[in-house]
Amino acid sequence: MRYMKSQNVDRKLYQQLFNGEFGIEKESLRIDARGYLASTSHPMGLSEKISRDFSESQVEFISGVYDNLAGACDEICDLQCMVEAAIYDRPEGREYMWTYSNPPLYQAEGSVRIAEFEGYKESKTTYREYLAEKYGKVKMLFSGVHLNYSMPLAFFEMLQEKVPDKSLKELKSEWYVRLCDELMEDSWLLVALTAASPVADAGFLRGLGVPEEEWNQYASFRNSKYGYWNLFVPELSYADFASYLKSMERYVKKKEIDSIQELYYPIRLKPAGENTFENLKKNGVNHIELRMLDLNPMCCSGVARRDLIFIHLLIAYKTAYIIKNWKVQKWERKDKDRILLHQAASGFSFWEKYAQCKTYACGLIQDMKAFFSSCEKEKNVLFPDDYAVFDVLDFEEAKILNPAKRYANQLLENYKEDYIGARMREILA
């Protein structure tokens, strides 16, 4: 009877695989008509969902929380249209949005304005001044897309039947630690499939310290070793939530970082509200944040919807694995090795240089096809209406096997001769 009850619980959990909640954050820089970084103040007051992160010239679009990816994407597009209309006729001069991960032209590092917060938020500017001193302003000019994901409460209420010895808050945190661990194993795959920034201005590359012989070697500079990383490689523990917290806290205590906000990981576990250690410890994990996505200039939301669907499919696949293996003893995996592979995946010829990764990725996609095919046959999982599951998996596999299908190759073909000029002609058209 216990076995049958466990099987019934698993079946109910499987039915929740696609009932996630999503939010998107997209960063972009404002530019003037010459293709230079705008030196004007941020156009505040347009919406509470339009902010900025490090730079005063940056615009950060923040969607609401949706139970579908399409809603979050559509809102990001609407927010960008709002800003584009507002900055088109600014008294200081016409401005545009630079929708590419690598920055436009800029006068000098010293000309980059740090985000200027006032009043009770003034400490945010102080923190950014600390970051500028520690990492330099050049790295702060990268832009990207963050995908926030959470499972609905109903999923955890069902999971509690399988794990009755934990409270809902404890169970959620333990679950997200496991999911983060599983996704970190394949963070390099998401980099390789979404890399979309193979060209950059020479002044920017010199500012990053990229040797000239490496200028054409990266499909994603922001995910490479020249991207925005900590000055050391943190090693986090995913044994359980308490271990995860302790492993982060030790870097703060050793003053290697100012706070957990300064842990620049591809995937982060975040609480609801302010991202502080105290809040995370007290209230537990609310959602998972994937931070490795390049801006795709061919999509108004900054990321192709098929890529987002693939990420959700991967999460669902990992979720099913965790459900099935909840009681299996975990082992500690080395974050340093995972970060190094993540950085290697930013290389322009990654799939050709790392044959074992190509074999693994194709095998993973075949396993995902088999899993979702069985789900479809048994009718125990309902796919969202707008998910062409097997077309999406074929689409990602084609990028692995065919260089012409990769975003970085397509963009290099368009911009290799005149990066800034070609982008500006598109923007001004």
Coordinates of N, CA and C in Angstrom, one line a residue, residues 3-5 14 40 97 100 103 131 136 147 151 154 181 191 209 211 231 245 252 291 335 395 397 418 421:
Y3 N 3.7 1.6 -1.3 CA 4.3 1.8 -2.7 C 3.2 2.4 -3.6
M4 N 2.0 1.9 -3.5 CA 0.9 2.4 -4.3 C 0.6 3.9 -4.0
K5 N 0.7 4.3 -2.7 CA 0.5 5.7 -2.3 C 1.6 6.5 -2.9
Y14 N 3.7 14.8 -11.2 CA 4.0 14.9 -12.6 C 3.0 15.8 -13.4
T40 N 22.9 61.0 -20.5 CA 21.7 61.6 -19.8 C 21.2 60.8 -18.6
M97 N 17.4 52.5 -27.9 CA 17.8 51.4 -27.1 C 18.8 50.5 -27.9
Y100 N 21.8 44.7 -27.5 CA 22.8 43.8 -27.7 C 23.6 43.6 -26.4
P103 N 28.4 46.3 -25.2 CA 27.9 47.7 -25.2 C 28.3 48.4 -26.5
L131 N 31.4 48.4 -6.2 CA 31.6 47.5 -7.2 C 32.5 48.0 -8.3
G136 N 35.8 47.4 -11.8 CA 35.9 48.3 -12.9 C 34.5 48.6 -13.6
L147 N 15.9 35.0 -16.2 CA 14.6 34.3 -16.2 C 14.4 33.9 -14.7
M151 N 7.8 27.1 -8.8 CA 6.7 26.2 -8.9 C 5.6 26.7 -8.1
A154 N 0.7 24.6 -5.0 CA 0.0 23.3 -5.1 C 1.0 22.2 -5.3
D181 N 21.1 22.7 -8.1 CA 22.3 21.8 -8.3 C 22.2 21.1 -9.6
V191 N 24.2 28.3 -22.0 CA 25.1 29.3 -22.6 C 25.4 29.0 -24.1
G209 N 40.4 43.8 -21.2 CA 41.7 43.0 -21.1 C 41.8 41.8 -22.0
P211 N 43.0 39.8 -25.0 CA 44.1 39.9 -26.0 C 43.6 40.0 -27.4
L231 N 36.2 37.7 -8.2 CA 37.6 37.7 -8.3 C 38.2 36.3 -7.9
L245 N 23.3 27.9 2.7 CA 23.5 29.2 3.4 C 24.8 29.4 4.0
V252 N 31.1 36.1 2.9 CA 30.8 37.4 3.5 C 31.6 37.6 4.8
R291 N 20.7 33.4 -15.0 CA 21.3 34.7 -15.4 C 22.2 34.6 -16.6
D335 N 31.8 23.1 -7.9 CA 31.3 24.3 -8.7 C 32.4 24.8 -9.6
F395 N 14.7 22.1 -32.7 CA 15.3 23.4 -32.9 C 16.6 23.5 -32.2
E397 N 18.5 21.0 -31.0 CA 19.5 20.0 -31.5 C 20.1 20.5 -32.8
D418 N 31.4 45.7 -39.7 CA 31.1 47.0 -39.1 C 30.1 46.9 -38.0
G421 N 28.3 50.3 -36.8 CA 27.6 50.9 -37.9 C 26.4 50.1 -38.4

